[in-house]
Amino acid sequence: MTIKEIALKLNKKTTCGFEITKRKGVLTSTWLLYKKRTHYYYFAINEKIIFDENHKYTLEELVEAFQNSYFEIDSEV
């Protein structure tokens, strides 16, 4: 899935976030994507979760930043 597909699924859920696996070539990593009000927040799995400007994205910014990556939803958080 693309990051836009993940974000649109998050818009439809009552949950506030997803744990996702990011795939870029043969590399994989685990991340967290949250939606709070009208913005998305993207964190590495081992980061302290602080909803600040450094992690804040609009949908357009999120799509632009992760356009060449593919994701899978691991779980809802």
PDB file of C-alpha atoms in Angstrom:
ATOM      1  CA  MET A   1       0.000   0.000   0.000  1.00  0.00           C
ATOM      2  CA  THR A   2       1.069   3.574  -0.487  1.00  0.00           C
ATOM      3  CA  ILE A   3       1.225   6.010   2.425  1.00  0.00           C
ATOM      4  CA  LYS A   4      -1.832   7.787   0.977  1.00  0.00           C
ATOM      5  CA  GLU A   5      -3.850   4.546   1.087  1.00  0.00           C
ATOM      6  CA  ILE A   6      -2.754   4.003   4.696  1.00  0.00           C
ATOM      7  CA  ALA A   7      -3.729   7.582   5.645  1.00  0.00           C
ATOM      8  CA  LEU A   8      -7.131   7.268   3.986  1.00  0.00           C
ATOM      9  CA  LYS A   9      -7.767   4.007   5.878  1.00  0.00           C
ATOM     10  CA  LEU A  10      -6.797   5.798   9.088  1.00  0.00           C
ATOM     11  CA  ASN A  11      -9.378   8.519   8.298  1.00  0.00           C
ATOM     12  CA  LYS A  12     -12.124   5.881   8.187  1.00  0.00           C
ATOM     13  CA  LYS A  13     -11.142   4.124  11.444  1.00  0.00           C
ATOM     14  CA  THR A  14     -12.171   5.062  14.956  1.00  0.00           C
ATOM     15  CA  THR A  15      -8.669   4.201  16.126  1.00  0.00           C
ATOM     16  CA  CYS A  16      -6.086   6.970  16.330  1.00  0.00           C
ATOM     17  CA  GLY A  17      -3.157   5.203  14.681  1.00  0.00           C
ATOM     18  CA  PHE A  18      -1.483   2.278  12.950  1.00  0.00           C
ATOM     19  CA  GLU A  19       1.725   0.390  13.445  1.00  0.00           C
ATOM     20  CA  ILE A  20       3.055  -0.028   9.916  1.00  0.00           C
ATOM     21  CA  THR A  21       5.936  -1.770   8.191  1.00  0.00           C
ATOM     22  CA  LYS A  22       7.746   0.361   5.644  1.00  0.00           C
ATOM     23  CA  ARG A  23       9.312  -1.433   2.693  1.00  0.00           C
ATOM     24  CA  LYS A  24      11.836   0.212   0.397  1.00  0.00           C
ATOM     25  CA  GLY A  25      13.586  -2.343  -1.767  1.00  0.00           C
ATOM     26  CA  VAL A  26      14.787  -5.157   0.488  1.00  0.00           C
ATOM     27  CA  LEU A  27      14.878  -2.960   3.603  1.00  0.00           C
ATOM     28  CA  THR A  28      12.023  -2.994   6.116  1.00  0.00           C
ATOM     29  CA  SER A  29      11.374  -0.940   9.226  1.00  0.00           C
ATOM     30  CA  THR A  30       8.525  -0.445  11.678  1.00  0.00           C
ATOM     31  CA  TRP A  31       6.842   2.922  12.182  1.00  0.00           C
ATOM     32  CA  LEU A  32       3.806   4.476  13.834  1.00  0.00           C
ATOM     33  CA  LEU A  33       1.337   6.721  12.042  1.00  0.00           C
ATOM     34  CA  TYR A  34      -1.200   8.685  14.074  1.00  0.00           C
ATOM     35  CA  LYS A  35      -3.903  11.106  13.091  1.00  0.00           C
ATOM     36  CA  LYS A  36      -4.718  13.932  15.444  1.00  0.00           C
ATOM     37  CA  ARG A  37      -7.324  16.427  14.248  1.00  0.00           C
ATOM     38  CA  THR A  38      -6.339  17.282  10.647  1.00  0.00           C
ATOM     39  CA  HIS A  39      -2.651  16.285  10.770  1.00  0.00           C
ATOM     40  CA  TYR A  40      -0.684  13.070  10.671  1.00  0.00           C
ATOM     41  CA  TYR A  41       2.240  12.225  12.924  1.00  0.00           C
ATOM     42  CA  TYR A  42       4.906   9.749  11.832  1.00  0.00           C
ATOM     43  CA  PHE A  43       7.277   8.144  14.367  1.00  0.00           C
ATOM     44  CA  ALA A  44       9.949   5.460  14.393  1.00  0.00           C
ATOM     45  CA  ILE A  45       8.847   2.557  16.581  1.00  0.00           C
ATOM     46  CA  ASN A  46      11.575   3.280  19.156  1.00  0.00           C
ATOM     47  CA  GLU A  47      10.950   7.047  19.409  1.00  0.00           C
ATOM     48  CA  LYS A  48       9.214   8.747  22.283  1.00  0.00           C
ATOM     49  CA  ILE A  49       5.827   9.811  20.965  1.00  0.00           C
ATOM     50  CA  ILE A  50       5.543  13.570  21.166  1.00  0.00           C
ATOM     51  CA  PHE A  51       3.028  15.278  18.918  1.00  0.00           C
ATOM     52  CA  ASP A  52       5.272  18.164  17.879  1.00  0.00           C
ATOM     53  CA  GLU A  53       6.092  20.049  14.682  1.00  0.00           C
ATOM     54  CA  ASN A  54       9.025  17.719  13.868  1.00  0.00           C
ATOM     55  CA  HIS A  55       6.663  14.782  13.329  1.00  0.00           C
ATOM     56  CA  LYS A  56       3.658  16.656  11.917  1.00  0.00           C
ATOM     57  CA  TYR A  57       2.500  16.252   8.297  1.00  0.00           C
ATOM     58  CA  THR A  58      -0.455  17.231   6.177  1.00  0.00           C
ATOM     59  CA  LEU A  59      -1.693  14.518   3.829  1.00  0.00           C
ATOM     60  CA  GLU A  60       0.101  16.192   0.911  1.00  0.00           C
ATOM     61  CA  GLU A  61       3.390  16.446   2.841  1.00  0.00           C
ATOM     62  CA  LEU A  62       3.107  12.804   3.920  1.00  0.00           C
ATOM     63  CA  VAL A  63       2.530  11.628   0.336  1.00  0.00           C
ATOM     64  CA  GLU A  64       5.451  13.707  -0.947  1.00  0.00           C
ATOM     65  CA  ALA A  65       7.849  12.524   1.781  1.00  0.00           C
ATOM     66  CA  PHE A  66       7.061   8.805   1.357  1.00  0.00           C
ATOM     67  CA  GLN A  67       6.080   8.528  -2.309  1.00  0.00           C
ATOM     68  CA  ASN A  68       8.683   5.848  -3.110  1.00  0.00           C
ATOM     69  CA  SER A  69       7.945   3.568  -0.152  1.00  0.00           C
ATOM     70  CA  TYR A  70       5.378   0.832   0.333  1.00  0.00           C
ATOM     71  CA  PHE A  71       3.672  -0.056   3.581  1.00  0.00           C
ATOM     72  CA  GLU A  72       1.705  -2.791   5.305  1.00  0.00           C
ATOM     73  CA  ILE A  73      -0.546  -2.269   8.319  1.00  0.00           C
ATOM     74  CA  ASP A  74       0.633  -4.448  11.205  1.00  0.00           C
ATOM     75  CA  SER A  75      -1.880  -3.397  13.871  1.00  0.00           C
ATOM     76  CA  GLU A  76      -4.104  -0.617  15.144  1.00  0.00           C
ATOM     77  CA  VAL A  77      -2.883   1.483  18.063  1.00  0.00           C
TER      78      VAL A  77
END
